[in-house]
């Protein structure tokens, strides 16, 4: 990977309330905003009663992404990252829609988990605040979820993501824009029910300063100050005064407030209810708005990847320690897998190579559960564990590679339609096979090409001296050929 970061980086945030594009200029280890673009789509409100994205919501999203694509033209793929959050996590047809969205944008879109979203939010906020080792609480109210983080400096220590957001709460408790006491009571109670289980871990004894990121927090803070409801920051008393004014208006369309922007008004009630619940449950006397958050966090995370400071590598190293993986064996398997992959697919990009290396490094992670079916246990761990830096899609690919690294090939047959994944699986299975003895043996030169046939060349003399490996190779050939992938091997 390059050790010189790109001069310009860009992030696309597909949120439940709005889609945003942000472009930053890199100077040293700092990122300065060059351009931002926001379109309020209320994508989270575009789900039908069955939890599927409506056709109208899809159309609006694709049109927005096509406009973003024009602004991103000319940027290298390694300098752009698009992330999708809660609505893409929960929509039942998100997997079907994602390829269309990627085509419209012109770049891959990573669906990130709640904990990964929280980590990136904190990373962005931490870069906006003065450096401090005092514990800080960050609350980020989004359109479909709300994240809570406690951290020191640039490092998050506790992360939580709850499925409550200003779009969903507004839809449920303030239908048609009606503002009622019953609506606010129901909304705040529902939010407090979600927050209460984490209140002990995120209460005032665990932090010294409290900050709120996101558009909801910025809007609330400005409204409170501009209308004289608060002298600064977001306070319980200020929120109560704002709620009183909203109840007097009875409908969001009749609400007149200084600093209330038209695009924020439709989800203000839901955002207020969640913020009121958060300050009550966590014992917050004052919480201050802060910039940064998810998009800036993604930019800094992307910067880290371009200068070989990829947090995903740190995560893999920690998993190696946590699950007591045999380092020497994992390194041997990873080295051979990467060599074979590069020989078979010379055009492979650096991300594909790195993902294979990490999968090979972690392929025995399931041994911590049982040596029987360890690849199955390993796949489950990698699919469901919190893995800082990895998107949901990346975790799924890691899990699939580990699941398919040994045993029957038919169980991953569907994945073989994807050419890079097919070659990754082939390279990993062969690396595991050749290192089955778990010893630092001298391997022969192995040539691997993948075209119409899989061509593997191994010294016949070496195979004669290693009959078990030769037998295992014959079984491997048979599995691939049974699924329609013929082999051409000179020693057969």
CSV table of C-alpha atoms in Angstrom, one decimal:
chain,number,residue,atom,x,y,z
A,1,UNK,CA,0.0,0.0,0.0
A,2,UNK,CA,1.1,3.6,-0.6
A,3,UNK,CA,2.8,5.4,2.2
A,4,UNK,CA,1.9,8.8,0.7
A,5,UNK,CA,-1.8,9.7,1.4
A,6,UNK,CA,-4.0,10.9,-1.4
A,7,UNK,CA,-4.2,14.7,-1.5
A,8,UNK,CA,-8.0,14.5,-1.6
A,9,UNK,CA,-10.3,12.1,0.1
A,10,UNK,CA,-14.1,11.8,-0.1
A,11,UNK,CA,-16.8,10.1,1.9
A,12,UNK,CA,-20.5,9.4,1.1
A,13,UNK,CA,-22.8,8.8,4.0
A,14,UNK,CA,-26.1,7.1,3.2
A,15,UNK,CA,-28.0,7.9,6.4
A,16,UNK,CA,-31.6,7.3,7.3
A,17,UNK,CA,-32.4,11.0,7.3
A,18,UNK,CA,-30.1,12.4,4.6
A,19,UNK,CA,-27.4,11.4,2.1
A,20,UNK,CA,-24.2,13.4,2.4
A,21,UNK,CA,-21.1,13.8,0.4
A,22,UNK,CA,-18.0,15.3,2.0
A,23,UNK,CA,-14.6,16.0,0.4
A,24,UNK,CA,-11.5,16.8,2.4
A,25,UNK,CA,-7.9,17.9,1.7
A,26,UNK,CA,-5.1,16.1,3.4
A,27,UNK,CA,-2.3,18.1,4.9
A,28,UNK,CA,0.1,16.1,6.9
A,29,UNK,CA,-2.0,14.1,9.4
A,30,UNK,CA,-4.9,16.6,9.3
A,31,UNK,CA,-8.0,16.8,7.0
A,32,UNK,CA,-9.6,20.0,6.0
A,33,UNK,CA,-13.1,20.2,4.5
A,34,UNK,CA,-13.2,21.3,0.9
A,35,UNK,CA,-16.8,20.7,0.0
A,36,UNK,CA,-20.0,19.2,1.4
A,37,UNK,CA,-23.3,18.3,-0.2
A,38,UNK,CA,-26.4,17.1,1.6
A,39,UNK,CA,-29.8,15.9,0.3
A,40,UNK,CA,-32.6,15.2,2.8
A,41,UNK,CA,-34.3,12.0,1.6
A,42,UNK,CA,-35.7,10.6,4.8
A,43,UNK,CA,-34.6,7.3,3.5
A,44,UNK,CA,-35.5,5.6,6.8
A,45,UNK,CA,-39.2,6.7,6.2
A,46,UNK,CA,-39.1,4.9,2.8
A,47,UNK,CA,-39.7,1.4,4.3
A,48,UNK,CA,-43.1,-0.2,3.8
A,49,UNK,CA,-45.0,-2.2,6.4
A,50,UNK,CA,-43.0,-5.3,5.6
A,51,UNK,CA,-39.7,-3.5,6.2
A,52,UNK,CA,-38.8,-3.3,2.5
A,53,UNK,CA,-37.5,-0.2,0.7
A,54,UNK,CA,-40.2,1.3,-1.4
A,55,UNK,CA,-39.7,1.8,-5.1
A,56,UNK,CA,-40.1,5.6,-4.7
A,57,UNK,CA,-37.4,5.7,-2.0
A,58,UNK,CA,-35.1,3.7,-4.3
A,59,UNK,CA,-35.7,6.0,-7.2
A,60,UNK,CA,-34.9,9.1,-5.1
A,61,UNK,CA,-31.8,7.5,-3.6
A,62,UNK,CA,-30.4,6.4,-7.0
A,63,UNK,CA,-31.0,9.9,-8.4
A,64,UNK,CA,-29.1,11.4,-5.5
A,65,UNK,CA,-26.2,9.0,-5.8
A,66,UNK,CA,-25.9,9.7,-9.5
A,67,UNK,CA,-25.5,13.4,-8.7
A,68,UNK,CA,-22.9,12.5,-6.1
A,69,UNK,CA,-21.1,10.5,-8.8
A,70,UNK,CA,-20.6,13.6,-10.9
A,71,UNK,CA,-18.8,15.4,-8.1
A,72,UNK,CA,-16.6,12.3,-7.4
A,73,UNK,CA,-15.5,12.0,-11.0
A,74,UNK,CA,-11.7,11.8,-11.2
A,75,UNK,CA,-11.1,10.6,-7.7
A,76,UNK,CA,-9.2,7.3,-7.3
A,77,UNK,CA,-11.3,4.5,-5.8
A,78,UNK,CA,-8.8,4.2,-2.9
A,79,UNK,CA,-9.6,7.8,-2.0
A,80,UNK,CA,-13.4,7.4,-1.7
A,81,UNK,CA,-15.4,5.4,0.8
A,82,UNK,CA,-19.2,5.2,0.9
A,83,UNK,CA,-20.9,3.9,4.0
A,84,UNK,CA,-24.5,3.0,4.7
A,85,UNK,CA,-26.0,2.9,8.1
A,86,UNK,CA,-29.2,1.8,9.9
A,87,UNK,CA,-31.8,1.7,7.1
A,88,UNK,CA,-29.5,-0.5,5.0
A,89,UNK,CA,-28.9,-2.7,8.1
A,90,UNK,CA,-32.6,-3.3,8.7
A,91,UNK,CA,-34.3,-3.2,5.3
A,92,UNK,CA,-35.2,-6.7,4.1
A,93,UNK,CA,-34.4,-5.9,0.5
A,94,UNK,CA,-31.2,-3.9,1.1
A,95,UNK,CA,-29.0,-6.7,-0.3
A,96,UNK,CA,-31.0,-6.6,-3.6
A,97,UNK,CA,-30.9,-2.8,-3.8
A,98,UNK,CA,-27.2,-2.3,-2.9
A,99,UNK,CA,-25.8,-3.3,-6.4
A,100,UNK,CA,-28.1,-0.7,-8.0
A,101,UNK,CA,-26.9,1.9,-5.5
A,102,UNK,CA,-23.3,1.1,-6.1
A,103,UNK,CA,-23.8,1.3,-9.9
A,104,UNK,CA,-25.4,4.7,-9.6
A,105,UNK,CA,-22.6,6.0,-7.3
A,106,UNK,CA,-19.8,4.4,-9.2
A,107,UNK,CA,-18.1,3.2,-6.0
A,108,UNK,CA,-18.6,0.3,-3.6
A,109,UNK,CA,-20.9,0.9,-0.6
A,110,UNK,CA,-20.0,-0.6,2.8
A,111,UNK,CA,-22.9,-1.3,5.1
A,112,UNK,CA,-21.4,-0.8,8.5
A,113,UNK,CA,-22.6,-2.2,11.8
A,114,UNK,CA,-23.8,-0.2,14.7
A,115,UNK,CA,-20.6,-0.5,16.8
A,116,UNK,CA,-18.5,0.3,13.8
A,117,UNK,CA,-20.6,3.4,13.1
A,118,UNK,CA,-20.1,4.4,16.8
A,119,UNK,CA,-16.3,3.9,16.5
A,120,UNK,CA,-16.2,6.1,13.4
A,121,UNK,CA,-18.4,8.8,15.0
A,122,UNK,CA,-16.1,9.0,17.9
A,123,UNK,CA,-13.0,9.1,15.7
A,124,UNK,CA,-14.5,12.1,13.9
A,125,UNK,CA,-15.6,13.9,17.0
A,126,UNK,CA,-12.2,13.3,18.7
A,127,UNK,CA,-10.4,15.1,15.8
A,128,UNK,CA,-12.7,18.1,16.3
A,129,UNK,CA,-12.1,18.5,20.0
A,130,UNK,CA,-8.9,19.7,21.8
A,131,UNK,CA,-6.7,16.8,22.8
A,132,UNK,CA,-7.6,15.5,26.3
A,133,UNK,CA,-7.2,12.3,28.3
A,134,UNK,CA,-10.4,13.1,30.3
A,135,UNK,CA,-13.2,10.6,29.6
A,136,UNK,CA,-15.8,12.0,27.2
A,137,UNK,CA,-19.3,10.9,26.4
A,138,UNK,CA,-20.6,11.3,22.8
A,139,UNK,CA,-24.2,10.9,21.8
A,140,UNK,CA,-25.1,10.9,18.2
A,141,UNK,CA,-28.9,10.9,17.3
A,142,UNK,CA,-29.3,9.8,13.7
A,143,UNK,CA,-32.3,9.1,11.5
A,144,UNK,CA,-32.5,5.4,12.3
A,145,UNK,CA,-30.2,4.8,15.2
A,146,UNK,CA,-28.5,6.5,18.1
A,147,UNK,CA,-24.9,5.9,19.1
A,148,UNK,CA,-23.4,6.3,22.6
A,149,UNK,CA,-19.6,6.3,23.0
A,150,UNK,CA,-17.2,6.9,25.9
A,151,UNK,CA,-13.6,7.5,25.1
A,152,UNK,CA,-10.3,9.2,25.9
A,153,UNK,CA,-8.2,11.0,23.4
A,154,UNK,CA,-8.7,9.3,20.0
A,155,UNK,CA,-9.6,5.9,21.5
A,156,UNK,CA,-13.2,4.8,22.2
A,157,UNK,CA,-13.6,2.7,25.3
A,158,UNK,CA,-17.3,1.8,25.3
A,159,UNK,CA,-19.5,1.7,22.2
A,160,UNK,CA,-23.3,1.2,21.9
A,161,UNK,CA,-25.8,1.6,19.1
A,162,UNK,CA,-29.5,1.6,19.7
A,163,UNK,CA,-32.3,1.2,17.1
A,164,UNK,CA,-34.0,4.5,17.9
A,165,UNK,CA,-33.7,7.5,15.5
A,166,UNK,CA,-35.4,10.8,14.9
A,167,UNK,CA,-37.1,9.6,11.7
A,168,UNK,CA,-38.6,6.4,13.1
A,169,UNK,CA,-39.6,8.0,16.4
A,170,UNK,CA,-41.3,10.9,14.6
A,171,UNK,CA,-43.2,8.6,12.3
A,172,UNK,CA,-44.4,6.5,15.1
A,173,UNK,CA,-45.4,9.1,17.7
A,174,UNK,CA,-46.0,12.3,15.7
A,175,UNK,CA,-47.9,11.1,12.6
A,176,UNK,CA,-48.9,13.8,10.2
A,177,UNK,CA,-46.8,16.4,12.1
A,178,UNK,CA,-49.2,16.5,15.0
A,179,UNK,CA,-47.6,17.5,18.3
A,180,UNK,CA,-49.4,16.2,21.4
A,181,UNK,CA,-48.6,15.5,25.0
A,182,UNK,CA,-49.4,11.9,24.5
A,183,UNK,CA,-47.0,11.7,21.6
A,184,UNK,CA,-44.2,13.2,23.5
A,185,UNK,CA,-44.8,11.0,26.5
A,186,UNK,CA,-44.9,7.9,24.3
A,187,UNK,CA,-41.8,8.9,22.4
A,188,UNK,CA,-39.7,9.7,25.5
A,189,UNK,CA,-40.9,6.6,27.3
A,190,UNK,CA,-40.0,4.4,24.3
A,191,UNK,CA,-36.6,6.0,24.0
A,192,UNK,CA,-35.9,5.7,27.8
A,193,UNK,CA,-36.8,2.0,27.6
A,194,UNK,CA,-34.1,1.5,25.0
A,195,UNK,CA,-31.5,3.6,26.8
A,196,UNK,CA,-32.1,2.3,30.4
A,197,UNK,CA,-30.2,-0.9,29.9
A,198,UNK,CA,-27.0,1.0,29.1
A,199,UNK,CA,-27.5,3.8,31.6
A,200,UNK,CA,-25.2,2.2,34.3
A,201,UNK,CA,-22.3,1.9,31.9
A,202,UNK,CA,-22.8,5.3,30.3
A,203,UNK,CA,-23.8,7.3,33.4
A,204,UNK,CA,-22.1,10.4,34.8
A,205,UNK,CA,-19.6,8.4,36.9
A,206,UNK,CA,-17.9,7.3,33.7
A,207,UNK,CA,-17.3,10.6,31.9
A,208,UNK,CA,-16.3,14.3,32.6
A,209,UNK,CA,-17.5,16.0,29.5
A,210,UNK,CA,-20.6,15.3,27.4
A,211,UNK,CA,-20.9,16.1,23.6
A,212,UNK,CA,-23.7,15.6,21.1
A,213,UNK,CA,-22.9,15.2,17.4
A,214,UNK,CA,-25.2,15.0,14.4
A,215,UNK,CA,-27.6,17.3,12.7
A,216,UNK,CA,-30.2,16.8,15.5
A,217,UNK,CA,-27.9,18.0,18.2
A,218,UNK,CA,-26.7,21.0,16.2
A,219,UNK,CA,-30.3,22.0,15.4
A,220,UNK,CA,-31.5,21.6,19.0
A,221,UNK,CA,-28.5,23.6,20.4
A,222,UNK,CA,-29.1,26.5,17.9
A,223,UNK,CA,-32.8,26.6,18.5
A,224,UNK,CA,-32.4,26.6,22.3
A,225,UNK,CA,-29.9,29.4,22.2
A,226,UNK,CA,-31.6,31.6,19.5
A,227,UNK,CA,-35.0,31.4,21.2
A,228,UNK,CA,-33.7,32.1,24.7
A,229,UNK,CA,-34.5,28.6,26.0
A,230,UNK,CA,-30.9,28.0,27.0
A,231,UNK,CA,-27.9,30.2,27.6
A,232,UNK,CA,-25.6,27.6,25.9
A,233,UNK,CA,-25.6,24.0,25.1
A,234,UNK,CA,-28.4,21.5,25.5
A,235,UNK,CA,-30.0,21.3,28.9
A,236,UNK,CA,-33.0,19.5,30.4
A,237,UNK,CA,-34.6,22.8,31.2
A,238,UNK,CA,-34.0,24.1,27.7
A,239,UNK,CA,-35.5,21.0,26.1
A,240,UNK,CA,-38.6,21.3,28.4
A,241,UNK,CA,-39.1,24.9,27.2
A,242,UNK,CA,-38.8,23.9,23.6
A,243,UNK,CA,-41.3,21.0,24.1
A,244,UNK,CA,-43.8,23.4,25.7
A,245,UNK,CA,-43.5,25.7,22.7
A,246,UNK,CA,-44.1,22.8,20.3
A,247,UNK,CA,-47.1,21.6,22.3
A,248,UNK,CA,-48.6,25.1,22.0
A,249,UNK,CA,-48.2,25.0,18.3
A,250,UNK,CA,-50.0,21.6,18.1
A,251,UNK,CA,-48.6,21.0,14.6
A,252,UNK,CA,-45.1,21.1,13.2
A,253,UNK,CA,-46.4,23.2,10.3
A,254,UNK,CA,-47.5,26.0,12.7
A,255,UNK,CA,-44.3,26.0,14.7
A,256,UNK,CA,-42.4,29.3,14.5
A,257,UNK,CA,-38.9,29.3,15.9
A,258,UNK,CA,-35.7,31.2,15.2
A,259,UNK,CA,-33.1,28.9,13.6
A,260,UNK,CA,-35.5,26.1,12.7
A,261,UNK,CA,-34.6,25.1,9.2
A,262,UNK,CA,-37.3,23.7,6.9
A,263,UNK,CA,-35.4,20.4,6.3
A,264,UNK,CA,-35.1,19.8,10.1
A,265,UNK,CA,-38.6,20.6,11.1
A,266,UNK,CA,-40.3,17.3,10.1
A,267,UNK,CA,-38.0,15.2,12.4
A,268,UNK,CA,-37.5,17.8,15.2
A,269,UNK,CA,-40.1,16.2,17.6
A,270,UNK,CA,-38.5,12.8,17.4
A,271,UNK,CA,-35.0,14.2,17.9
A,272,UNK,CA,-36.1,16.2,20.9
A,273,UNK,CA,-37.8,13.2,22.5
A,274,UNK,CA,-34.7,11.0,22.1
A,275,UNK,CA,-32.4,13.8,23.4
A,276,UNK,CA,-34.7,14.4,26.4
A,277,UNK,CA,-34.7,10.7,27.2
A,278,UNK,CA,-30.9,10.5,26.9
A,279,UNK,CA,-30.2,13.4,29.2
A,280,UNK,CA,-32.7,12.0,31.8
A,281,UNK,CA,-31.4,8.4,31.7
A,282,UNK,CA,-27.7,9.3,31.7
A,283,UNK,CA,-27.9,12.1,34.3
A,284,UNK,CA,-26.6,14.8,31.9
A,285,UNK,CA,-27.0,18.4,33.1
A,286,UNK,CA,-25.6,19.9,29.9
A,287,UNK,CA,-24.4,18.4,26.6
A,288,UNK,CA,-22.6,20.5,24.1
A,289,UNK,CA,-22.9,20.2,20.3
A,290,UNK,CA,-19.8,19.2,18.4
A,291,UNK,CA,-18.9,18.8,14.7
A,292,UNK,CA,-17.1,15.9,13.1
A,293,UNK,CA,-18.9,12.7,13.7
A,294,UNK,CA,-19.4,9.9,11.1
A,295,UNK,CA,-18.2,11.5,7.9
A,296,UNK,CA,-15.0,13.0,9.4
A,297,UNK,CA,-14.4,9.7,11.2
A,298,UNK,CA,-14.6,7.9,7.9
A,299,UNK,CA,-12.2,10.3,6.3
A,300,UNK,CA,-9.6,9.9,9.1
A,301,UNK,CA,-10.1,6.1,8.9
A,302,UNK,CA,-9.5,6.3,5.2
A,303,UNK,CA,-6.4,8.4,5.7
A,304,UNK,CA,-5.1,5.7,8.0
A,305,UNK,CA,-5.6,3.1,5.4
A,306,UNK,CA,-3.6,5.1,2.8
A,307,UNK,CA,-0.6,5.5,5.2
A,308,UNK,CA,-0.5,1.9,6.4
A,309,UNK,CA,-2.2,2.8,9.7
A,310,UNK,CA,-5.2,0.7,9.0
A,311,UNK,CA,-7.2,0.0,12.1
A,312,UNK,CA,-8.3,-3.3,10.5
A,313,UNK,CA,-4.8,-4.7,10.9
A,314,UNK,CA,-4.9,-3.8,14.6
A,315,UNK,CA,-8.2,-5.6,14.9
A,316,UNK,CA,-6.8,-8.8,13.3
A,317,UNK,CA,-3.7,-8.6,15.6
A,318,UNK,CA,-5.9,-8.3,18.6
A,319,UNK,CA,-8.0,-11.3,17.5
A,320,UNK,CA,-4.8,-13.4,17.0
A,321,UNK,CA,-4.0,-12.6,20.7
A,322,UNK,CA,-7.5,-13.0,22.1
A,323,UNK,CA,-8.1,-16.4,20.4
A,324,UNK,CA,-4.6,-17.7,20.9
A,325,UNK,CA,-4.1,-18.4,17.2
A,326,UNK,CA,-0.9,-20.3,16.3
A,327,UNK,CA,1.0,-17.3,14.8
A,328,UNK,CA,3.7,-19.3,13.0
A,329,UNK,CA,1.3,-21.6,11.3
A,330,UNK,CA,-1.1,-18.7,10.4
A,331,UNK,CA,1.8,-16.8,8.9
A,332,UNK,CA,2.9,-19.7,6.7
A,333,UNK,CA,-0.6,-20.3,5.4
A,334,UNK,CA,-1.1,-16.5,4.8
A,335,UNK,CA,2.1,-16.2,2.9
A,336,UNK,CA,1.4,-19.1,0.6
A,337,UNK,CA,-2.2,-18.1,0.0
A,338,UNK,CA,-1.1,-14.6,-1.0
A,339,UNK,CA,1.6,-15.9,-3.4
A,340,UNK,CA,-0.8,-18.3,-5.1
A,341,UNK,CA,-3.6,-15.7,-5.3
A,342,UNK,CA,-1.2,-13.2,-7.0
A,343,UNK,CA,0.0,-15.8,-9.4
A,344,UNK,CA,-3.5,-16.9,-10.4
A,345,UNK,CA,-5.0,-13.4,-10.5
A,346,UNK,CA,-2.2,-10.8,-11.3
A,347,UNK,CA,-4.7,-8.1,-11.7
A,348,UNK,CA,-6.0,-8.4,-8.1
A,349,UNK,CA,-6.2,-5.2,-6.2
A,350,UNK,CA,-4.5,-4.5,-2.9
A,351,UNK,CA,-7.8,-4.8,-0.9
A,352,UNK,CA,-8.5,-8.3,-2.2
A,353,UNK,CA,-4.9,-9.4,-1.3
A,354,UNK,CA,-5.2,-7.9,2.1
A,355,UNK,CA,-8.6,-9.5,2.8
A,356,UNK,CA,-7.2,-12.9,1.9
A,357,UNK,CA,-4.1,-12.3,4.1
A,358,UNK,CA,-6.4,-11.5,7.1
A,359,UNK,CA,-8.7,-14.5,6.4
A,360,UNK,CA,-5.7,-16.8,6.2
A,361,UNK,CA,-4.3,-15.3,9.4
A,362,UNK,CA,-7.6,-15.9,11.2
A,363,UNK,CA,-8.6,-19.2,9.5
A,364,UNK,CA,-8.1,-21.2,12.8
A,365,UNK,CA,-9.9,-18.7,15.0
A,366,UNK,CA,-12.6,-21.3,15.6
A,367,UNK,CA,-10.1,-23.6,17.3
A,368,UNK,CA,-10.9,-21.6,20.4
A,369,UNK,CA,-14.3,-23.2,20.4
A,370,UNK,CA,-13.4,-26.7,19.2
A,371,UNK,CA,-11.0,-28.4,16.7
A,372,UNK,CA,-14.0,-30.3,15.3
A,373,UNK,CA,-15.5,-28.1,12.6
A,374,UNK,CA,-13.3,-25.2,13.6
A,375,UNK,CA,-13.9,-23.5,10.2
A,376,UNK,CA,-17.6,-23.4,11.0
A,377,UNK,CA,-17.0,-21.9,14.4
A,378,UNK,CA,-14.5,-19.4,12.9
A,379,UNK,CA,-16.9,-18.3,10.3
A,380,UNK,CA,-19.6,-17.6,12.9
A,381,UNK,CA,-17.1,-15.6,15.1
A,382,UNK,CA,-16.0,-13.5,12.2
A,383,UNK,CA,-19.5,-12.8,10.9
A,384,UNK,CA,-20.9,-11.7,14.3
A,385,UNK,CA,-18.0,-10.3,16.3
A,386,UNK,CA,-17.4,-6.6,16.7
A,387,UNK,CA,-14.4,-5.9,14.4
A,388,UNK,CA,-13.4,-2.3,14.5
A,389,UNK,CA,-12.6,-1.0,11.0
A,390,UNK,CA,-14.4,-3.7,9.1
A,391,UNK,CA,-17.7,-3.2,7.3
A,392,UNK,CA,-20.4,-5.8,7.4
A,393,UNK,CA,-19.6,-6.8,3.9
A,394,UNK,CA,-15.9,-7.3,4.7
A,395,UNK,CA,-16.8,-9.4,7.7
A,396,UNK,CA,-19.1,-11.5,5.6
A,397,UNK,CA,-16.3,-12.1,3.1
A,398,UNK,CA,-13.8,-13.0,5.8
A,399,UNK,CA,-16.3,-15.4,7.3
A,400,UNK,CA,-17.0,-17.0,3.9
A,401,UNK,CA,-13.3,-17.5,3.2
A,402,UNK,CA,-12.8,-19.1,6.6
A,403,UNK,CA,-15.9,-21.3,6.2
A,404,UNK,CA,-14.7,-22.5,2.8
A,405,UNK,CA,-11.0,-23.0,3.7
A,406,UNK,CA,-11.4,-26.7,4.2
A,407,UNK,CA,-13.9,-29.5,3.9
A,408,UNK,CA,-16.7,-29.8,1.3
A,409,UNK,CA,-16.6,-27.2,-1.4
A,410,UNK,CA,-20.3,-27.4,-2.3
A,411,UNK,CA,-21.2,-25.4,0.9
A,412,UNK,CA,-19.7,-22.3,-0.7
A,413,UNK,CA,-20.8,-23.1,-4.3
A,414,UNK,CA,-22.9,-19.9,-4.7
A,415,UNK,CA,-19.8,-17.7,-3.9
A,416,UNK,CA,-17.8,-19.4,-6.7
A,417,UNK,CA,-19.7,-17.3,-9.3
A,418,UNK,CA,-17.7,-14.3,-8.2
A,419,UNK,CA,-14.3,-14.6,-9.9
A,420,UNK,CA,-12.1,-12.9,-7.3
A,421,UNK,CA,-13.8,-14.8,-4.4
A,422,UNK,CA,-13.4,-18.1,-6.3
A,423,UNK,CA,-9.6,-17.5,-6.7
A,424,UNK,CA,-9.3,-16.4,-3.1
A,425,UNK,CA,-11.0,-19.5,-1.9
A,426,UNK,CA,-8.8,-21.7,-4.2
A,427,UNK,CA,-5.6,-20.0,-3.0
A,428,UNK,CA,-6.6,-20.4,0.7
A,429,UNK,CA,-7.7,-24.0,0.4
A,430,UNK,CA,-4.4,-24.9,-1.4
A,431,UNK,CA,-2.4,-23.0,1.2
A,432,UNK,CA,-4.2,-24.9,4.1
A,433,UNK,CA,-3.7,-28.2,2.2
A,434,UNK,CA,0.0,-27.8,1.6
A,435,UNK,CA,0.6,-26.8,5.2
A,436,UNK,CA,-1.6,-29.5,6.7
A,437,UNK,CA,1.5,-30.9,8.6
A,438,UNK,CA,1.7,-27.6,10.6
A,439,UNK,CA,5.5,-27.6,10.3
A,440,UNK,CA,8.0,-25.3,8.5
A,441,UNK,CA,8.6,-27.7,5.6
A,442,UNK,CA,10.4,-26.8,2.4
A,443,UNK,CA,7.7,-26.4,-0.3
A,444,UNK,CA,8.3,-26.9,-4.0
A,445,UNK,CA,7.7,-24.2,-6.5
A,446,UNK,CA,4.0,-24.1,-7.1
A,447,UNK,CA,2.6,-22.6,-10.2
A,448,UNK,CA,-1.1,-21.7,-10.4
A,449,UNK,CA,-3.1,-20.3,-13.3
A,450,UNK,CA,-6.9,-19.8,-13.5
A,451,UNK,CA,-8.4,-19.5,-17.0
A,452,UNK,CA,-10.8,-21.9,-18.6
A,453,UNK,CA,-9.2,-24.6,-16.5
A,454,UNK,CA,-7.4,-24.5,-13.2
A,455,UNK,CA,-3.8,-25.2,-13.9
A,456,UNK,CA,-1.7,-26.3,-11.0
A,457,UNK,CA,2.0,-27.4,-11.4
A,458,UNK,CA,3.8,-29.1,-8.6
A,459,UNK,CA,7.0,-31.1,-8.8
A,460,UNK,CA,6.1,-34.8,-9.2
A,461,UNK,CA,9.2,-35.8,-7.3
A,462,UNK,CA,8.1,-33.7,-4.3
A,463,UNK,CA,4.6,-35.2,-4.4
A,464,UNK,CA,6.0,-38.7,-4.5
A,465,UNK,CA,7.9,-37.9,-1.3
A,466,UNK,CA,4.7,-36.5,0.2
A,467,UNK,CA,2.0,-39.0,-0.6
A,468,UNK,CA,-0.6,-37.7,1.8
A,469,UNK,CA,-0.4,-34.2,0.2
A,470,UNK,CA,-0.7,-35.8,-3.2
A,471,UNK,CA,-3.8,-37.8,-2.1
A,472,UNK,CA,-5.4,-34.6,-0.6
A,473,UNK,CA,-4.8,-32.8,-3.9
A,474,UNK,CA,-6.6,-35.5,-5.8
A,475,UNK,CA,-9.6,-35.1,-3.6
A,476,UNK,CA,-9.4,-31.3,-4.0
A,477,UNK,CA,-9.4,-31.7,-7.8
A,478,UNK,CA,-12.4,-33.9,-7.7
A,479,UNK,CA,-14.4,-31.4,-5.6
A,480,UNK,CA,-13.8,-28.5,-8.0
A,481,UNK,CA,-14.5,-30.7,-11.1
A,482,UNK,CA,-17.8,-31.9,-9.6
A,483,UNK,CA,-18.9,-28.2,-9.5
A,484,UNK,CA,-17.9,-27.6,-13.1
A,485,UNK,CA,-14.4,-26.2,-12.6
A,486,UNK,CA,-12.0,-28.6,-14.5
A,487,UNK,CA,-8.3,-28.9,-13.6
A,488,UNK,CA,-5.3,-29.3,-15.8
A,489,UNK,CA,-2.4,-30.7,-13.8
A,490,UNK,CA,0.7,-32.1,-15.5
A,491,UNK,CA,1.4,-34.6,-12.7
A,492,UNK,CA,-1.9,-36.4,-12.9
